[in-house]
CSV table of C-alpha atoms in Angstrom, one decimal:
chain,number,residue,atom,x,y,z
I,236,UNK,CA,12.7,-12.4,-2.4
I,237,UNK,CA,12.4,-8.8,-2.9
I,238,UNK,CA,10.1,-6.8,-1.0
I,239,UNK,CA,5.9,-5.6,-2.3
I,240,UNK,CA,6.2,-1.9,-3.7
I,241,UNK,CA,6.4,0.7,-0.7
I,242,UNK,CA,2.9,3.2,-2.4
I,243,UNK,CA,1.5,-0.4,-2.3
I,244,UNK,CA,2.0,-2.3,1.2
I,245,UNK,CA,1.6,1.9,3.1
I,246,UNK,CA,-2.1,1.8,1.3
I,247,UNK,CA,-3.1,-1.4,2.5
I,248,UNK,CA,-1.9,-0.7,6.0
I,249,UNK,CA,-3.4,2.8,5.5
I,250,UNK,CA,-6.7,1.2,5.1
I,251,UNK,CA,-6.5,-1.4,7.3
I,252,UNK,CA,-5.8,0.9,10.3
I,253,UNK,CA,-8.0,3.0,9.3
I,254,UNK,CA,-11.0,-0.3,10.3
I,255,UNK,CA,-13.0,0.7,13.7
I,256,UNK,CA,-11.4,-2.8,15.6
I,257,UNK,CA,-8.2,-1.2,15.3
I,258,UNK,CA,-8.7,2.7,17.3
I,259,UNK,CA,-7.9,0.2,20.6
I,260,UNK,CA,-4.8,-1.4,19.1
I,261,UNK,CA,-2.9,-3.4,16.7
I,262,UNK,CA,-0.2,-5.1,15.8
I,263,UNK,CA,2.0,-5.4,13.0
I,264,UNK,CA,4.0,-8.1,11.3
I,265,UNK,CA,6.3,-8.4,9.1
I,266,UNK,CA,5.7,-2.8,8.4
I,267,UNK,CA,7.1,-1.5,8.4
I,268,UNK,CA,10.7,-3.2,6.6
I,269,UNK,CA,12.3,0.0,5.5
I,270,UNK,CA,12.8,3.4,6.6
I,271,UNK,CA,10.9,5.0,4.7
I,272,UNK,CA,7.6,3.0,5.0
I,273,UNK,CA,8.5,3.5,9.2
I,274,UNK,CA,8.5,6.8,8.2
I,275,UNK,CA,4.6,6.7,6.2
I,276,UNK,CA,3.9,4.6,8.6
I,277,UNK,CA,4.0,7.5,10.9
I,278,UNK,CA,2.3,9.9,9.3
I,279,UNK,CA,-1.0,7.2,9.0
I,280,UNK,CA,-0.8,7.4,12.6
I,281,UNK,CA,-0.6,10.7,13.3
I,282,UNK,CA,-3.5,11.4,10.5
I,283,UNK,CA,-5.8,8.4,12.7
I,284,UNK,CA,-4.1,10.1,16.4
I,285,UNK,CA,-2.4,7.8,17.5
I,286,UNK,CA,1.3,6.1,18.1
I,287,UNK,CA,3.3,3.0,18.4
I,288,UNK,CA,3.8,1.4,22.1
I,289,UNK,CA,6.3,-1.2,21.1
I,290,UNK,CA,8.3,-2.1,18.7
I,291,UNK,CA,9.5,-5.8,19.2
I,292,UNK,CA,12.6,-7.8,17.1
I,293,UNK,CA,12.4,-11.1,17.2
I,294,UNK,CA,16.3,-12.5,16.1
I,295,UNK,CA,17.3,-15.6,15.0
I,296,UNK,CA,20.3,-15.8,13.6
I,297,UNK,CA,20.6,-15.9,9.8
I,298,UNK,CA,22.4,-19.9,9.2
I,299,UNK,CA,19.2,-20.4,12.4
I,300,UNK,CA,17.0,-19.5,9.3
I,301,UNK,CA,17.9,-21.4,6.4
I,302,UNK,CA,17.8,-24.1,8.8
I,303,UNK,CA,14.2,-23.6,9.3
I,304,UNK,CA,13.0,-21.9,6.1
I,305,UNK,CA,14.4,-24.8,3.5
I,306,UNK,CA,12.9,-27.7,6.3
I,307,UNK,CA,9.0,-26.4,6.2
I,308,UNK,CA,6.7,-28.7,4.3
I,309,UNK,CA,2.9,-27.7,4.1
I,310,UNK,CA,-0.5,-29.3,2.9
I,311,UNK,CA,-1.8,-29.2,-0.5
I,312,UNK,CA,-4.9,-29.5,0.9
I,313,UNK,CA,-5.3,-27.9,4.3
I,314,UNK,CA,-2.8,-25.7,4.5
I,315,UNK,CA,-1.3,-26.7,7.8
I,316,UNK,CA,2.3,-27.1,8.5
I,317,UNK,CA,4.9,-29.1,9.0
I,318,UNK,CA,9.0,-28.8,9.5
I,319,UNK,CA,11.3,-31.8,8.6
I,320,UNK,CA,13.5,-31.2,11.7
I,321,UNK,CA,11.6,-29.2,14.2
I,322,UNK,CA,7.6,-30.9,13.1
I,323,UNK,CA,7.7,-33.6,11.7
I,324,UNK,CA,4.4,-35.3,10.2
I,325,UNK,CA,3.9,-38.5,12.1
I,326,UNK,CA,3.8,-40.6,8.7
I,327,UNK,CA,6.1,-38.8,6.2
I,328,UNK,CA,5.4,-36.6,3.3
I,329,UNK,CA,1.8,-36.6,4.6
I,330,UNK,CA,-0.3,-34.4,6.7
I,331,UNK,CA,-1.8,-35.5,10.0
I,332,UNK,CA,-4.5,-33.9,9.7
I,333,UNK,CA,-5.9,-34.2,6.6
I,334,UNK,CA,-3.8,-36.8,5.0
I,335,UNK,CA,-2.9,-35.1,2.3
I,336,UNK,CA,0.6,-35.2,0.7
I,337,UNK,CA,2.7,-32.3,1.7
I,338,UNK,CA,5.6,-29.6,0.0
I,339,UNK,CA,7.7,-27.1,0.2
I,340,UNK,CA,7.0,-24.0,-0.9
I,341,UNK,CA,9.2,-23.1,-4.2
I,342,UNK,CA,10.4,-19.7,-2.0
I,343,UNK,CA,11.9,-21.6,0.5
I,344,UNK,CA,14.7,-22.4,-1.7
I,345,UNK,CA,18.3,-21.9,0.2
I,346,UNK,CA,19.4,-19.0,-2.2
I,347,UNK,CA,15.7,-17.2,-2.4
I,348,UNK,CA,15.9,-17.1,1.2
I,349,UNK,CA,19.4,-15.7,1.0
I,350,UNK,CA,18.1,-12.8,-1.0
I,351,UNK,CA,16.0,-12.4,1.7
I,352,UNK,CA,18.5,-12.0,4.0
I,353,UNK,CA,19.7,-9.4,1.7
I,354,UNK,CA,17.3,-7.5,1.6
I,355,UNK,CA,16.5,-7.4,5.2
I,356,UNK,CA,20.4,-6.4,6.9
I,357,UNK,CA,20.1,-3.8,3.7
I,358,UNK,CA,16.4,-2.5,3.9
I,359,UNK,CA,15.4,-3.4,7.2
I,360,UNK,CA,18.2,-3.5,9.4
I,361,UNK,CA,18.1,0.3,10.2
I,362,UNK,CA,14.8,0.3,11.9
I,363,UNK,CA,16.8,-1.3,14.7
I,364,UNK,CA,19.1,2.4,15.5
I,365,UNK,CA,15.2,4.2,14.4
I,366,UNK,CA,12.7,2.7,16.4
I,367,UNK,CA,15.8,2.3,19.3
I,368,UNK,CA,15.9,6.3,19.2
I,369,UNK,CA,12.7,7.0,19.6
I,370,UNK,CA,12.7,4.1,22.7
I,371,UNK,CA,10.3,1.7,21.2
I,372,UNK,CA,12.7,-0.8,20.8
I,373,UNK,CA,12.9,-5.0,22.1
I,374,UNK,CA,14.8,-7.4,21.6
I,375,UNK,CA,13.6,-10.4,22.1
I,376,UNK,CA,15.9,-14.1,21.1
I,377,UNK,CA,14.2,-16.2,18.5
I,378,UNK,CA,16.7,-19.2,19.5
I,379,UNK,CA,14.6,-20.3,22.9
I,380,UNK,CA,11.3,-22.2,22.6
I,381,UNK,CA,8.4,-20.4,20.9
I,382,UNK,CA,6.2,-20.8,24.3
I,383,UNK,CA,9.3,-18.4,25.8
I,384,UNK,CA,9.0,-16.2,23.0
I,385,UNK,CA,5.2,-15.3,23.3
I,386,UNK,CA,5.7,-15.8,26.8
I,387,UNK,CA,8.1,-12.8,25.9
I,388,UNK,CA,5.6,-10.6,23.4
I,389,UNK,CA,2.5,-10.7,25.5
I,390,UNK,CA,5.4,-8.8,28.0
I,391,UNK,CA,6.8,-6.6,26.4
I,392,UNK,CA,2.8,-5.7,24.7
I,393,UNK,CA,1.5,-5.9,28.3
I,394,UNK,CA,4.6,-3.9,29.3
I,395,UNK,CA,3.1,-0.9,26.8
I,396,UNK,CA,-0.1,-1.2,27.4
I,397,UNK,CA,0.5,0.8,31.2
């Protein structure tokens, strides 16, 4: 439930954004997670002569996140992902693609998820105001169907490019 140390994460992001395929744009998922990481990202972007155009937060209430994560199941062989309620396999506890047994990640339990949410509240939530002050923040309701969330994300990104 804890975050990877900033210096490690920042170095990985710096190395990746320095690659040529990021020159025309990139999407960061789950980074930055702290104000210190956001400040480091700003430094990296200045060095690379680029800037953020939009920050999207997909907002889902904590209790809904707990339900989603604790129901996740993964295929041991092919990595396919299922959910006990929202996307169950056709045959109980078996992968539809390869027939292998499904498992629950050890960190997909309520205690660990609540710890992650506490870390989010303390470390990541302050980024909302940080990016609102810069006029970059957009929030999308993550309780909507995934197709609607995707549509809103694409619309937000497209408008940011224009």
